[in-house]
Amino acid sequence: MKKVIFLPIIIMLFFINSAIAQQYYPFQTDTAKWSVTSWFHNYPGGYSHETVFFFINGDTIFDTVTYSKIYRVVPQSTYEIDTASAEYIGGLREDSQKHIYYKPAKLNQEFTIHCYIENSTLDEFLLYRFDVALGDVFELNEFIPFPVGVGGVDSVLVGTHYRRRLQIGGLQYEDWIEGIGSMTSLFGNFCPLFESGDDLWCYEDPETFFIGPMNETDRCTYFIVGQEENHSAEITLFPNPATNLIQINNPENRPVNQINFYDAMGNRVLKVDDHAINIDISMLKPGLYLLEIISEDASITRKLLIE
C-alpha cells in the first residue's frame, strides 16, 4: 500500500526537478565580472602568473547589432575596477538560438598570459553554443580547427538555482555553465593548456555569485581601495614594514585559526595554520601584501609591506 501511495509522489518530484533543470539562463547584457587566474611555465625561469578580470559595462552597436561591451584589466595593487583603468576589448551578444558571439575590437588579441587569438579581421565569431545536447558534435569557430563534442550534460547549483552544465571535449576538456561560460575562462575554449592553465576564479553579476571549482578560498574580491579595516579587534603586525619576521600582536587573545597572505595580484602565497606569534616571511618577495586573519567569528584584514 505504501508503494502505491509514494510512487506518484516520486514521479511528480522527478518531473519538477527536470522542469527546474530545463530553465535556461542567458548571459548578462549589462553588468558582469569574470575573475580568471592564469599561469604559464616559462622555461627556464619558472612560472609566470597573473590574475585577469573581464567585465561588462554598457553596450555598443555595430551594423545595427547590439553588443555588450567587454573590458579587460590586470589588477596591480587593488581589485577596484572601472573602465578608466581597463582595456576595451570587444563586444558580446547572444541570439535567440542560445549562441554567444564575440566581436573583437582589435587584431591579434590577448586574453590571459598565454591565451590569445591571431585574428586577421574584426568579424564576430561563435564563442559558445548552449543549444546542443549530449552526443552532439559541432564546429565552434575558426580558431579551433576541428569539431568539438558534448560528452556529458548535468546541472550545477549556482546561487539558489540549478543551471545546465555541458562537458565539452575538443582542444581540451572543459565545463560550460549557462549564463557564465567556460570554467577555464570567458575566452578559454580555444586556448591550449600545455604546461599552462586558466581557471575561472569566480563570476559575479547583480543577481549571481559563483565560486569556480579551483577557488580554495571561496572568495572573489580580496580588497577594495578605501575599504575600512576592522579596528574593533586590535590585532596589529610588528614590524611593518618588515623583512624576515613579523609578530602578531593580539592583546585580546582572540583565537586565530588561520592567517592567509595575498600578494598584490590577489594570489595566496602563504598560509599559516598554527597560532604562532612569530611568522617567517623571508621566502616572500618585497611588496605590498594583504593578511587575512581568520578567527572563529570574524575575518580581519591587515596590510603588510615587505622590504
mmCIF file of C-alpha atoms in Angstrom:
data_model
loop_
_atom_site.group_PDB
_atom_site.id
_atom_site.type_symbol
_atom_site.label_atom_id
_atom_site.label_comp_id
_atom_site.label_asym_id
_atom_site.label_seq_id
_atom_site.Cartn_x
_atom_site.Cartn_y
_atom_site.Cartn_z
ATOM 1 C CA MET A 1 0.000 0.000 0.000
ATOM 2 C CA LYS A 2 2.822 2.440 0.810
ATOM 3 C CA LYS A 3 4.458 1.837 -2.556
ATOM 4 C CA VAL A 4 1.232 2.718 -4.336
ATOM 5 C CA ILE A 5 0.928 5.923 -2.312
ATOM 6 C CA PHE A 6 4.509 7.182 -2.684
ATOM 7 C CA LEU A 7 5.231 6.203 -6.303
ATOM 8 C CA PRO A 8 3.181 9.070 -7.829
ATOM 9 C CA ILE A 9 4.934 11.487 -5.462
ATOM 10 C CA ILE A 10 8.351 10.266 -6.600
ATOM 11 C CA ILE A 11 7.322 10.596 -10.242
ATOM 12 C CA MET A 12 5.967 14.088 -9.605
ATOM 13 C CA LEU A 13 9.204 15.201 -7.893
ATOM 14 C CA PHE A 14 11.212 13.824 -10.818
ATOM 15 C CA PHE A 15 9.269 15.926 -13.301
ATOM 16 C CA ILE A 16 9.523 19.004 -11.053
ATOM 17 C CA ASN A 17 13.314 18.651 -10.865
ATOM 18 C CA SER A 18 13.505 18.059 -14.601
ATOM 19 C CA ALA A 19 11.492 21.212 -15.245
ATOM 20 C CA ILE A 20 13.793 23.232 -12.973
ATOM 21 C CA ALA A 21 16.891 21.926 -14.761
ATOM 22 C CA GLN A 22 15.393 22.894 -18.130
ATOM 23 C CA GLN A 23 15.121 26.594 -17.257
ATOM 24 C CA TYR A 24 17.599 28.470 -19.421
ATOM 25 C CA TYR A 25 19.882 31.174 -18.003
ATOM 26 C CA PRO A 26 21.141 33.617 -20.673
ATOM 27 C CA PHE A 27 24.327 35.655 -20.494
ATOM 28 C CA GLN A 28 24.162 39.017 -18.748
ATOM 29 C CA THR A 29 23.985 42.046 -21.012
ATOM 30 C CA ASP A 30 24.605 44.937 -18.617
ATOM 31 C CA THR A 31 26.905 44.155 -15.693
ATOM 32 C CA ALA A 32 29.016 41.067 -15.010
ATOM 33 C CA LYS A 33 32.567 40.173 -13.951
ATOM 34 C CA TRP A 34 34.749 37.118 -14.589
ATOM 35 C CA SER A 35 37.888 36.747 -12.458
ATOM 36 C CA VAL A 36 40.471 34.411 -14.017
ATOM 37 C CA THR A 37 43.731 33.133 -12.586
ATOM 38 C CA SER A 38 46.278 32.287 -15.295
ATOM 39 C CA TRP A 39 49.724 30.681 -15.270
ATOM 40 C CA PHE A 40 52.372 29.656 -17.783
ATOM 41 C CA HIS A 41 55.569 27.616 -17.448
ATOM 42 C CA ASN A 42 58.271 29.950 -18.721
ATOM 43 C CA TYR A 43 61.463 27.920 -19.229
ATOM 44 C CA PRO A 44 63.961 28.171 -17.644
ATOM 45 C CA GLY A 45 62.735 30.876 -15.290
ATOM 46 C CA GLY A 46 59.872 29.008 -13.600
ATOM 47 C CA TYR A 47 56.238 30.092 -13.757
ATOM 48 C CA SER A 48 54.595 33.325 -14.792
ATOM 49 C CA HIS A 49 51.279 34.077 -13.127
ATOM 50 C CA GLU A 50 48.603 36.753 -13.291
ATOM 51 C CA THR A 51 45.003 37.494 -12.391
ATOM 52 C CA VAL A 52 42.736 38.929 -15.085
ATOM 53 C CA PHE A 53 39.286 40.493 -14.825
ATOM 54 C CA PHE A 54 36.834 40.589 -17.713
ATOM 55 C CA PHE A 55 33.739 42.671 -17.121
ATOM 56 C CA ILE A 56 30.679 44.006 -18.931
ATOM 57 C CA ASN A 57 29.871 47.691 -18.734
ATOM 58 C CA GLY A 58 27.302 49.202 -21.104
ATOM 59 C CA ASP A 59 26.684 48.341 -24.749
ATOM 60 C CA THR A 60 27.585 49.387 -28.252
ATOM 61 C CA ILE A 61 26.132 48.963 -31.752
ATOM 62 C CA PHE A 62 27.865 47.638 -34.875
ATOM 63 C CA ASP A 63 25.902 47.438 -38.137
ATOM 64 C CA THR A 64 22.596 47.745 -36.212
ATOM 65 C CA VAL A 65 23.576 44.808 -33.946
ATOM 66 C CA THR A 66 23.806 45.489 -30.184
ATOM 67 C CA TYR A 67 26.750 44.081 -28.209
ATOM 68 C CA SER A 68 27.605 44.210 -24.526
ATOM 69 C CA LYS A 69 30.942 45.983 -24.116
ATOM 70 C CA ILE A 70 33.663 43.736 -22.653
ATOM 71 C CA TYR A 71 36.665 45.177 -20.803
ATOM 72 C CA ARG A 72 39.875 43.517 -19.641
ATOM 73 C CA VAL A 73 42.070 44.585 -16.726
ATOM 74 C CA VAL A 74 45.066 43.054 -14.958
ATOM 75 C CA PRO A 75 44.840 44.487 -11.425
ATOM 76 C CA GLN A 76 48.064 45.711 -9.897
ATOM 77 C CA SER A 77 47.663 46.766 -6.272
ATOM 78 C CA THR A 78 43.884 46.642 -5.822
ATOM 79 C CA TYR A 79 40.794 44.850 -7.010
ATOM 80 C CA GLU A 80 38.873 48.026 -7.711
ATOM 81 C CA ILE A 81 37.965 48.034 -11.401
ATOM 82 C CA ASP A 82 36.498 50.652 -13.692
ATOM 83 C CA THR A 83 36.560 51.466 -17.393
ATOM 84 C CA ALA A 84 39.163 54.208 -16.906
ATOM 85 C CA SER A 85 41.804 51.675 -15.825
ATOM 86 C CA ALA A 86 40.705 48.859 -18.149
ATOM 87 C CA GLU A 87 41.078 47.999 -21.827
ATOM 88 C CA TYR A 88 38.008 47.777 -24.047
ATOM 89 C CA ILE A 89 38.485 44.513 -25.964
ATOM 90 C CA GLY A 90 35.203 43.888 -27.812
ATOM 91 C CA GLY A 91 31.531 43.024 -27.665
ATOM 92 C CA LEU A 92 29.458 40.050 -26.573
ATOM 93 C CA ARG A 93 25.968 39.149 -27.764
ATOM 94 C CA GLU A 94 23.552 36.234 -27.538
ATOM 95 C CA ASP A 95 20.987 35.376 -30.196
ATOM 96 C CA SER A 96 17.637 33.603 -29.930
ATOM 97 C CA GLN A 97 19.295 30.230 -30.655
ATOM 98 C CA LYS A 98 21.371 30.365 -27.424
ATOM 99 C CA HIS A 99 24.518 31.144 -29.428
ATOM 100 C CA ILE A 100 27.014 33.542 -27.828
ATOM 101 C CA TYR A 101 29.153 35.611 -30.203
ATOM 102 C CA TYR A 102 32.230 37.719 -29.592
ATOM 103 C CA LYS A 103 33.298 40.660 -31.771
ATOM 104 C CA PRO A 104 36.930 41.649 -31.114
ATOM 105 C CA ALA A 105 37.910 45.304 -31.006
ATOM 106 C CA LYS A 106 41.436 44.777 -32.330
ATOM 107 C CA LEU A 107 43.605 42.276 -34.194
ATOM 108 C CA ASN A 108 45.856 39.685 -32.532
ATOM 109 C CA GLN A 109 44.117 39.974 -29.214
ATOM 110 C CA GLU A 110 45.491 38.787 -25.871
ATOM 111 C CA PHE A 111 43.120 37.480 -23.204
ATOM 112 C CA THR A 112 45.301 35.922 -20.492
ATOM 113 C CA ILE A 113 49.010 35.358 -20.009
ATOM 114 C CA HIS A 114 49.065 32.509 -22.532
ATOM 115 C CA CYS A 115 45.719 32.799 -24.325
ATOM 116 C CA TYR A 116 45.341 34.923 -27.455
ATOM 117 C CA ILE A 117 43.901 34.873 -30.974
ATOM 118 C CA GLU A 118 45.601 35.775 -34.226
ATOM 119 C CA ASN A 119 42.526 37.221 -35.918
ATOM 120 C CA SER A 120 43.008 38.838 -39.316
ATOM 121 C CA THR A 121 39.622 40.608 -39.224
ATOM 122 C CA LEU A 122 37.337 42.164 -36.641
ATOM 123 C CA ASP A 123 34.450 39.896 -37.604
ATOM 124 C CA GLU A 124 32.453 38.318 -34.807
ATOM 125 C CA PHE A 125 32.885 34.607 -34.128
ATOM 126 C CA LEU A 126 30.983 31.969 -32.193
ATOM 127 C CA LEU A 127 32.192 31.628 -28.615
ATOM 128 C CA TYR A 128 29.597 29.244 -27.130
ATOM 129 C CA ARG A 129 26.602 27.149 -28.112
ATOM 130 C CA PHE A 130 24.081 26.258 -25.424
ATOM 131 C CA ASP A 131 21.508 24.732 -27.779
ATOM 132 C CA VAL A 132 23.449 21.463 -28.068
ATOM 133 C CA ALA A 133 22.668 18.112 -26.438
ATOM 134 C CA LEU A 134 24.554 15.017 -25.285
ATOM 135 C CA GLY A 135 26.477 13.446 -28.167
ATOM 136 C CA ASP A 136 26.313 16.490 -30.455
ATOM 137 C CA VAL A 137 29.439 17.293 -32.462
ATOM 138 C CA PHE A 138 29.764 20.774 -33.946
ATOM 139 C CA GLU A 139 32.131 23.396 -35.346
ATOM 140 C CA LEU A 140 32.726 26.310 -32.997
ATOM 141 C CA ASN A 141 34.984 28.906 -34.622
ATOM 142 C CA GLU A 142 37.966 29.338 -36.932
ATOM 143 C CA PHE A 143 40.422 29.208 -34.029
ATOM 144 C CA ILE A 144 39.516 25.596 -33.225
ATOM 145 C CA PRO A 145 40.489 23.630 -36.371
ATOM 146 C CA PHE A 146 38.388 20.545 -35.586
ATOM 147 C CA PRO A 147 34.906 19.769 -34.263
ATOM 148 C CA VAL A 148 34.099 19.710 -30.558
ATOM 149 C CA GLY A 149 31.583 17.444 -28.869
ATOM 150 C CA VAL A 150 29.278 17.232 -25.859
ATOM 151 C CA GLY A 151 30.492 14.359 -23.691
ATOM 152 C CA GLY A 152 28.184 14.946 -20.734
ATOM 153 C CA VAL A 153 25.255 17.015 -19.539
ATOM 154 C CA ASP A 154 24.211 17.651 -15.937
ATOM 155 C CA SER A 155 23.237 20.514 -13.603
ATOM 156 C CA VAL A 156 25.237 22.582 -11.132
ATOM 157 C CA LEU A 157 23.999 24.749 -8.265
ATOM 158 C CA VAL A 158 24.636 28.453 -8.903
ATOM 159 C CA GLY A 159 23.353 30.547 -6.028
ATOM 160 C CA THR A 160 19.963 29.047 -5.207
ATOM 161 C CA HIS A 161 19.151 27.645 -8.663
ATOM 162 C CA TYR A 162 20.457 24.805 -10.784
ATOM 163 C CA ARG A 163 21.888 25.592 -14.205
ATOM 164 C CA ARG A 164 22.665 23.271 -17.082
ATOM 165 C CA ARG A 165 26.312 22.278 -17.438
ATOM 166 C CA LEU A 166 27.911 20.848 -20.571
ATOM 167 C CA GLN A 167 31.107 18.772 -20.599
ATOM 168 C CA ILE A 168 32.837 19.810 -23.826
ATOM 169 C CA GLY A 169 35.647 17.848 -25.481
ATOM 170 C CA GLY A 170 37.866 19.308 -28.184
ATOM 171 C CA LEU A 171 41.076 21.260 -27.813
ATOM 172 C CA GLN A 172 40.837 20.292 -24.145
ATOM 173 C CA TYR A 173 38.065 19.118 -21.839
ATOM 174 C CA GLU A 174 36.150 21.828 -20.046
ATOM 175 C CA ASP A 175 32.793 22.589 -18.496
ATOM 176 C CA TRP A 176 30.388 25.240 -19.776
ATOM 177 C CA ILE A 177 27.676 26.628 -17.493
ATOM 178 C CA GLU A 178 24.676 28.536 -18.838
ATOM 179 C CA GLY A 179 24.991 32.289 -18.390
ATOM 180 C CA ILE A 180 28.610 32.049 -17.167
ATOM 181 C CA GLY A 181 30.649 30.236 -19.811
ATOM 182 C CA SER A 182 33.736 28.083 -19.501
ATOM 183 C CA MET A 183 35.216 27.087 -16.153
ATOM 184 C CA THR A 184 38.650 27.921 -17.547
ATOM 185 C CA SER A 185 37.963 31.485 -18.687
ATOM 186 C CA LEU A 186 35.395 33.515 -20.555
ATOM 187 C CA PHE A 187 37.714 33.201 -23.587
ATOM 188 C CA GLY A 188 39.318 29.874 -22.739
ATOM 189 C CA ASN A 189 37.752 27.426 -25.158
ATOM 190 C CA PHE A 190 40.302 27.862 -27.968
ATOM 191 C CA CYS A 191 43.483 28.160 -25.873
ATOM 192 C CA PRO A 192 45.798 25.140 -25.450
ATOM 193 C CA LEU A 193 46.719 24.338 -21.851
ATOM 194 C CA PHE A 194 50.041 22.539 -22.301
ATOM 195 C CA GLU A 195 52.171 23.463 -19.272
ATOM 196 C CA SER A 196 49.857 26.381 -18.677
ATOM 197 C CA GLY A 197 46.379 26.935 -17.354
ATOM 198 C CA ASP A 198 43.431 29.232 -16.830
ATOM 199 C CA ASP A 199 40.850 28.793 -14.092
ATOM 200 C CA LEU A 200 37.680 30.773 -13.572
ATOM 201 C CA TRP A 201 38.197 32.029 -10.020
ATOM 202 C CA CYS A 202 34.705 33.448 -9.723
ATOM 203 C CA TYR A 203 31.822 35.078 -11.570
ATOM 204 C CA GLU A 204 29.629 37.943 -10.346
ATOM 205 C CA ASP A 205 26.636 39.858 -11.629
ATOM 206 C CA PRO A 206 23.881 41.788 -9.790
ATOM 207 C CA GLU A 207 21.978 38.562 -9.068
ATOM 208 C CA THR A 208 24.665 35.881 -9.123
ATOM 209 C CA PHE A 209 27.813 34.975 -7.194
ATOM 210 C CA PHE A 210 29.588 31.825 -8.380
ATOM 211 C CA ILE A 211 32.825 30.388 -6.986
ATOM 212 C CA GLY A 212 34.939 28.457 -9.503
ATOM 213 C CA PRO A 213 35.891 24.822 -8.787
ATOM 214 C CA MET A 214 39.592 25.639 -8.229
ATOM 215 C CA ASN A 215 38.917 28.524 -5.821
ATOM 216 C CA GLU A 216 40.008 27.215 -2.426
ATOM 217 C CA THR A 217 39.375 30.496 -0.603
ATOM 218 C CA ASP A 218 35.677 30.802 -1.618
ATOM 219 C CA ARG A 219 36.274 34.489 -2.248
ATOM 220 C CA CYS A 220 36.296 36.674 -5.330
ATOM 221 C CA THR A 221 37.421 40.203 -4.461
ATOM 222 C CA TYR A 222 40.146 40.307 -1.855
ATOM 223 C CA PHE A 223 40.159 44.000 -1.054
ATOM 224 C CA ILE A 224 38.973 47.339 -2.398
ATOM 225 C CA VAL A 225 40.666 50.728 -2.109
ATOM 226 C CA GLY A 226 39.038 52.654 0.708
ATOM 227 C CA GLN A 227 37.619 49.588 2.433
ATOM 228 C CA GLU A 228 37.650 50.123 6.194
ATOM 229 C CA GLU A 229 39.525 47.605 8.228
ATOM 230 C CA ASN A 230 38.072 46.156 11.398
ATOM 231 C CA HIS A 231 39.676 48.256 14.119
ATOM 232 C CA SER A 232 37.473 46.935 16.920
ATOM 233 C CA ALA A 233 39.755 43.949 17.306
ATOM 234 C CA GLU A 234 43.180 45.464 17.961
ATOM 235 C CA ILE A 235 45.227 42.871 16.128
ATOM 236 C CA THR A 236 48.349 44.503 14.714
ATOM 237 C CA LEU A 237 51.507 43.467 12.889
ATOM 238 C CA PHE A 238 55.016 44.301 14.041
ATOM 239 C CA PRO A 239 57.263 45.407 12.478
ATOM 240 C CA ASN A 240 55.531 46.935 9.478
ATOM 241 C CA PRO A 241 57.371 47.352 7.090
ATOM 242 C CA ALA A 242 59.113 44.040 7.697
ATOM 243 C CA THR A 243 61.880 41.923 6.164
ATOM 244 C CA ASN A 244 62.236 38.398 7.578
ATOM 245 C CA LEU A 245 59.914 38.016 10.579
ATOM 246 C CA ILE A 246 56.655 39.539 11.782
ATOM 247 C CA GLN A 247 54.833 39.278 15.071
ATOM 248 C CA ILE A 248 51.069 39.138 15.510
ATOM 249 C CA ASN A 249 50.088 41.445 18.362
ATOM 250 C CA ASN A 250 46.827 40.052 19.735
ATOM 251 C CA PRO A 251 46.115 41.812 23.073
ATOM 252 C CA GLU A 252 42.551 40.479 23.343
ATOM 253 C CA ASN A 253 43.899 36.950 22.797
ATOM 254 C CA ARG A 254 41.325 36.186 20.134
ATOM 255 C CA PRO A 255 41.578 32.572 18.885
ATOM 256 C CA VAL A 256 43.210 32.696 15.427
ATOM 257 C CA ASN A 257 42.517 29.696 13.204
ATOM 258 C CA GLN A 258 44.382 30.679 10.065
ATOM 259 C CA ILE A 259 46.383 33.510 8.504
ATOM 260 C CA ASN A 260 46.468 33.919 4.714
ATOM 261 C CA PHE A 261 48.966 36.112 2.866
ATOM 262 C CA TYR A 262 47.852 37.529 -0.503
ATOM 263 C CA ASP A 263 50.101 39.354 -2.933
ATOM 264 C CA ALA A 264 49.095 42.433 -4.932
ATOM 265 C CA MET A 265 47.569 40.209 -7.622
ATOM 266 C CA GLY A 266 45.303 38.519 -5.102
ATOM 267 C CA ASN A 267 47.199 35.204 -5.134
ATOM 268 C CA ARG A 268 47.540 33.400 -1.826
ATOM 269 C CA VAL A 269 51.290 32.994 -1.363
ATOM 270 C CA LEU A 270 51.441 31.785 2.245
ATOM 271 C CA LYS A 271 49.066 30.078 4.659
ATOM 272 C CA VAL A 272 49.755 29.725 8.377
ATOM 273 C CA ASP A 273 47.503 27.258 10.191
ATOM 274 C CA ASP A 274 49.063 27.280 13.632
ATOM 275 C CA HIS A 275 48.804 30.045 16.219
ATOM 276 C CA ALA A 276 52.428 31.118 16.033
ATOM 277 C CA ILE A 277 53.198 34.623 17.246
ATOM 278 C CA ASN A 278 56.343 34.905 15.100
ATOM 279 C CA ILE A 279 55.936 34.194 11.377
ATOM 280 C CA ASP A 280 58.830 33.673 8.986
ATOM 281 C CA ILE A 281 58.250 35.745 5.824
ATOM 282 C CA SER A 282 61.772 35.513 4.404
ATOM 283 C CA MET A 283 60.522 33.499 1.416
ATOM 284 C CA LEU A 284 58.232 36.340 0.268
ATOM 285 C CA LYS A 285 59.353 38.935 -2.257
ATOM 286 C CA PRO A 286 59.344 42.652 -1.361
ATOM 287 C CA GLY A 287 55.992 44.319 -1.964
ATOM 288 C CA LEU A 288 52.569 45.037 -0.519
ATOM 289 C CA TYR A 289 50.608 42.104 0.924
ATOM 290 C CA LEU A 290 47.182 41.638 2.406
ATOM 291 C CA LEU A 291 46.881 39.455 5.515
ATOM 292 C CA GLU A 292 43.575 37.763 6.186
ATOM 293 C CA ILE A 293 43.451 36.791 9.865
ATOM 294 C CA ILE A 294 40.617 34.310 10.390
ATOM 295 C CA SER A 295 39.142 33.635 13.820
ATOM 296 C CA GLU A 296 36.068 31.642 14.795
ATOM 297 C CA ASP A 297 33.670 34.562 14.400
ATOM 298 C CA ALA A 298 35.419 37.108 12.176
ATOM 299 C CA SER A 299 37.844 37.722 9.346
ATOM 300 C CA ILE A 300 40.196 40.671 9.848
ATOM 301 C CA THR A 301 42.383 42.162 7.129
ATOM 302 C CA ARG A 302 45.694 43.921 7.645
ATOM 303 C CA LYS A 303 48.163 45.306 5.106
ATOM 304 C CA LEU A 304 51.847 44.422 5.323
ATOM 305 C CA LEU A 305 54.760 45.969 3.448
ATOM 306 C CA ILE A 306 57.784 43.713 2.950
ATOM 307 C CA GLU A 307 61.046 45.482 2.129
#
